[in-house]
PDB file of C-alpha atoms in Angstrom:
ATOM      1  CA  GLN A   1      11.731  -0.269  15.171  1.00 76.00           C
ATOM      2  CA  VAL A   2      10.062  -1.693  12.080  1.00 88.00           C
ATOM      3  CA  GLN A   3      11.682  -0.838   8.778  1.00 92.00           C
ATOM      4  CA  LEU A   4       9.650  -0.895   5.584  1.00 95.00           C
ATOM      5  CA  VAL A   5      11.308  -1.120   2.184  1.00 94.00           C
ATOM      6  CA  GLU A   6       9.097  -0.306  -0.777  1.00 95.00           C
ATOM      7  CA  SER A   7       9.609  -0.955  -4.445  1.00 96.00           C
ATOM      8  CA  GLY A   8       7.690  -1.038  -7.692  1.00 97.00           C
ATOM      9  CA  GLY A   9       6.745   2.572  -8.234  1.00 97.00           C
ATOM     10  CA  GLY A  10       7.337   4.360 -11.480  1.00 98.00           C
ATOM     11  CA  LEU A  11       5.810   5.920 -14.547  1.00 98.00           C
ATOM     12  CA  VAL A  12       3.079   4.130 -16.444  1.00 98.00           C
ATOM     13  CA  GLN A  13       0.541   5.042 -19.095  1.00 98.00           C
ATOM     14  CA  ALA A  14      -3.154   5.140 -18.333  1.00 98.00           C
ATOM     15  CA  GLY A  15      -4.596   1.656 -18.456  1.00 98.00           C
ATOM     16  CA  GLY A  16      -1.322   0.073 -17.463  1.00 98.00           C
ATOM     17  CA  SER A  17      -0.335  -1.840 -14.363  1.00 98.00           C
ATOM     18  CA  LEU A  18       2.166  -1.651 -11.547  1.00 98.00           C
ATOM     19  CA  ARG A  19       2.885  -3.894  -8.605  1.00 98.00           C
ATOM     20  CA  LEU A  20       4.113  -2.338  -5.387  1.00 98.00           C
ATOM     21  CA  SER A  21       5.954  -4.339  -2.750  1.00 98.00           C
ATOM     22  CA  CYS A  22       6.668  -3.516   0.869  1.00 96.00           C
ATOM     23  CA  ALA A  23       8.971  -5.719   2.909  1.00 94.00           C
ATOM     24  CA  ALA A  24       9.009  -5.333   6.677  1.00 92.00           C
ATOM     25  CA  SER A  25      11.987  -6.042   8.879  1.00 90.00           C
ATOM     26  CA  GLY A  26      13.194  -5.279  12.376  1.00 82.00           C
ATOM     27  CA  SER A  27      11.126  -5.679  15.507  1.00 74.00           C
ATOM     28  CA  ILE A  28       8.132  -7.400  13.979  1.00 73.00           C
ATOM     29  CA  PHE A  29       5.658  -8.876  16.389  1.00 74.00           C
ATOM     30  CA  SER A  30       1.908  -9.347  16.366  1.00 80.00           C
ATOM     31  CA  ILE A  31       1.113  -7.557  13.114  1.00 85.00           C
ATOM     32  CA  ASN A  32      -2.513  -6.509  13.092  1.00 90.00           C
ATOM     33  CA  ALA A  33      -2.673  -5.094   9.600  1.00 93.00           C
ATOM     34  CA  MET A  34      -0.683  -3.874   6.642  1.00 94.00           C
ATOM     35  CA  GLY A  35      -1.854  -1.308   4.186  1.00 96.00           C
ATOM     36  CA  TRP A  36      -1.157   1.174   1.455  1.00 98.00           C
ATOM     37  CA  TYR A  37      -1.908   4.870   1.596  1.00 98.00           C
ATOM     38  CA  ARG A  38      -1.371   7.575  -0.964  1.00 98.00           C
ATOM     39  CA  GLN A  39      -0.547  11.245  -0.696  1.00 97.00           C
ATOM     40  CA  THR A  40      -0.992  13.962  -3.291  1.00 95.00           C
ATOM     41  CA  PRO A  41       0.276  17.502  -2.696  1.00 89.00           C
ATOM     42  CA  GLY A  42      -2.551  19.615  -1.366  1.00 87.00           C
ATOM     43  CA  LYS A  43      -4.659  16.627  -0.368  1.00 90.00           C
ATOM     44  CA  GLN A  44      -4.964  14.565   2.765  1.00 92.00           C
ATOM     45  CA  ARG A  45      -3.423  11.150   2.985  1.00 95.00           C
ATOM     46  CA  GLU A  46      -5.882   8.533   1.780  1.00 96.00           C
ATOM     47  CA  LEU A  47      -6.192   4.888   2.660  1.00 97.00           C
ATOM     48  CA  VAL A  48      -5.985   2.868  -0.534  1.00 98.00           C
ATOM     49  CA  ALA A  49      -6.085  -0.710   0.677  1.00 98.00           C
ATOM     50  CA  ARG A  50      -5.623  -2.609   3.900  1.00 98.00           C
ATOM     51  CA  ILE A  51      -5.310  -6.254   4.835  1.00 96.00           C
ATOM     52  CA  THR A  52      -5.693  -7.622   8.336  1.00 94.00           C
ATOM     53  CA  ARG A  53      -3.961 -10.512  10.006  1.00 88.00           C
ATOM     54  CA  SER A  54      -6.922 -12.716   9.190  1.00 91.00           C
ATOM     55  CA  GLY A  55      -6.770 -11.770   5.524  1.00 93.00           C
ATOM     56  CA  SER A  56      -9.748  -9.448   5.415  1.00 96.00           C
ATOM     57  CA  THR A  57      -9.317  -6.585   2.977  1.00 98.00           C
ATOM     58  CA  ASN A  58     -10.640  -3.071   2.613  1.00 98.00           C
ATOM     59  CA  TYR A  59     -10.362  -0.716  -0.336  1.00 98.00           C
ATOM     60  CA  THR A  60     -11.238   2.855  -0.986  1.00 98.00           C
ATOM     61  CA  ASP A  61     -14.121   3.039  -3.438  1.00 98.00           C
ATOM     62  CA  SER A  62     -12.093   4.625  -6.210  1.00 97.00           C
ATOM     63  CA  VAL A  63      -9.801   1.594  -6.573  1.00 98.00           C
ATOM     64  CA  LYS A  64     -12.245  -1.253  -6.057  1.00 98.00           C
ATOM     65  CA  GLY A  65     -12.079  -3.706  -8.910  1.00 98.00           C
ATOM     66  CA  ARG A  66      -8.738  -2.332 -10.077  1.00 98.00           C
ATOM     67  CA  PHE A  67      -6.347  -2.765  -7.150  1.00 98.00           C
ATOM     68  CA  THR A  68      -5.650  -5.901  -5.155  1.00 98.00           C
ATOM     69  CA  ILE A  69      -3.790  -6.062  -1.871  1.00 98.00           C
ATOM     70  CA  SER A  70      -2.100  -9.278  -0.831  1.00 96.00           C
ATOM     71  CA  ARG A  71       0.564 -10.456   1.539  1.00 93.00           C
ATOM     72  CA  SER A  72       3.227 -13.056   2.167  1.00 90.00           C
ATOM     73  CA  ILE A  73       3.310 -13.876   5.839  1.00 84.00           C
ATOM     74  CA  ALA A  74       6.536 -15.827   5.499  1.00 85.00           C
ATOM     75  CA  LYS A  75       8.253 -12.894   3.803  1.00 89.00           C
ATOM     76  CA  ASN A  76       6.646 -10.173   5.932  1.00 88.00           C
ATOM     77  CA  THR A  77       5.716  -8.495   2.694  1.00 92.00           C
ATOM     78  CA  VAL A  78       2.591  -6.789   1.451  1.00 95.00           C
ATOM     79  CA  TYR A  79       1.827  -6.156  -2.204  1.00 97.00           C
ATOM     80  CA  LEU A  80      -0.448  -3.862  -4.111  1.00 98.00           C
ATOM     81  CA  GLN A  81      -1.331  -4.936  -7.622  1.00 98.00           C
ATOM     82  CA  MET A  82      -2.609  -1.905  -9.499  1.00 98.00           C
ATOM     83  CA  ASN A  83      -4.400  -2.479 -12.787  1.00 98.00           C
ATOM     84  CA  SER A  84      -6.262  -0.161 -15.129  1.00 98.00           C
ATOM     85  CA  LEU A  85      -4.362   2.778 -13.731  1.00 98.00           C
ATOM     86  CA  LYS A  86      -5.775   6.252 -14.160  1.00 98.00           C
ATOM     87  CA  PRO A  87      -4.060   9.648 -14.018  1.00 97.00           C
ATOM     88  CA  GLU A  88      -5.909  10.358 -10.786  1.00 96.00           C
ATOM     89  CA  ASP A  89      -4.027   7.459  -9.210  1.00 97.00           C
ATOM     90  CA  THR A  90      -0.861   9.542  -9.418  1.00 97.00           C
ATOM     91  CA  ALA A  91       0.491   9.961  -5.905  1.00 97.00           C
ATOM     92  CA  VAL A  92       3.167   8.986  -3.459  1.00 97.00           C
ATOM     93  CA  TYR A  93       2.207   5.589  -2.123  1.00 98.00           C
ATOM     94  CA  LEU A  94       3.199   4.746   1.424  1.00 97.00           C
ATOM     95  CA  CYS A  95       3.271   1.392   3.122  1.00 97.00           C
ATOM     96  CA  ASN A  96       1.972   1.102   6.667  1.00 96.00           C
ATOM     97  CA  VAL A  97       2.264  -1.684   9.209  1.00 94.00           C
ATOM     98  CA  ASP A  98       0.277  -1.720  12.425  1.00 93.00           C
ATOM     99  CA  THR A  99       1.262  -3.930  15.319  1.00 89.00           C
ATOM    100  CA  ARG A 100      -0.325  -4.223  18.709  1.00 85.00           C
ATOM    101  CA  THR A 101       1.897  -1.458  20.049  1.00 85.00           C
ATOM    102  CA  SER A 102       3.108   0.649  17.131  1.00 88.00           C
ATOM    103  CA  SER A 103       2.540   1.950  13.640  1.00 93.00           C
ATOM    104  CA  SER A 104       5.323   2.179  11.067  1.00 94.00           C
ATOM    105  CA  TRP A 105       5.561   3.856   7.679  1.00 95.00           C
ATOM    106  CA  GLY A 106       7.671   3.361   4.624  1.00 96.00           C
ATOM    107  CA  GLN A 107       9.512   6.115   2.811  1.00 96.00           C
ATOM    108  CA  GLY A 108       6.964   6.317   0.029  1.00 96.00           C
ATOM    109  CA  THR A 109       7.242   5.465  -3.633  1.00 97.00           C
ATOM    110  CA  GLN A 110       6.105   7.674  -6.488  1.00 97.00           C
ATOM    111  CA  VAL A 111       3.478   6.390  -8.880  1.00 98.00           C
ATOM    112  CA  THR A 112       2.837   8.555 -11.917  1.00 98.00           C
ATOM    113  CA  VAL A 113       0.163   7.709 -14.461  1.00 98.00           C
ATOM    114  CA  SER A 114       0.256   9.616 -17.717  1.00 97.00           C
ATOM    115  CA  SER A 115      -2.739  10.194 -19.957  1.00 93.00           C
TER     116      SER A 115
END
């Protein structure tokens, strides 16, 4: 119903930066929130950052001060600016969009931070 196309993942050295993008298309209506999650093998999926329709943001403690979530309403796109990256940030990052009636996920993009 809602398709999410992610980009921006890759390999970066510790201390570097990456910017992830997630563009939504399809049956988009009444978006409540957009967010980024990350998944590491052997660990549960973790909420990284979330932004609501009103613009309120939430971050997991481990990324506060380093990551910034933002959005373009006109482009139906959410971004995650990741600065001061650490090896422990290595994960598959997944985009999520919640509407009033559904929740959609992107395919995931790999972020690898080398030490």
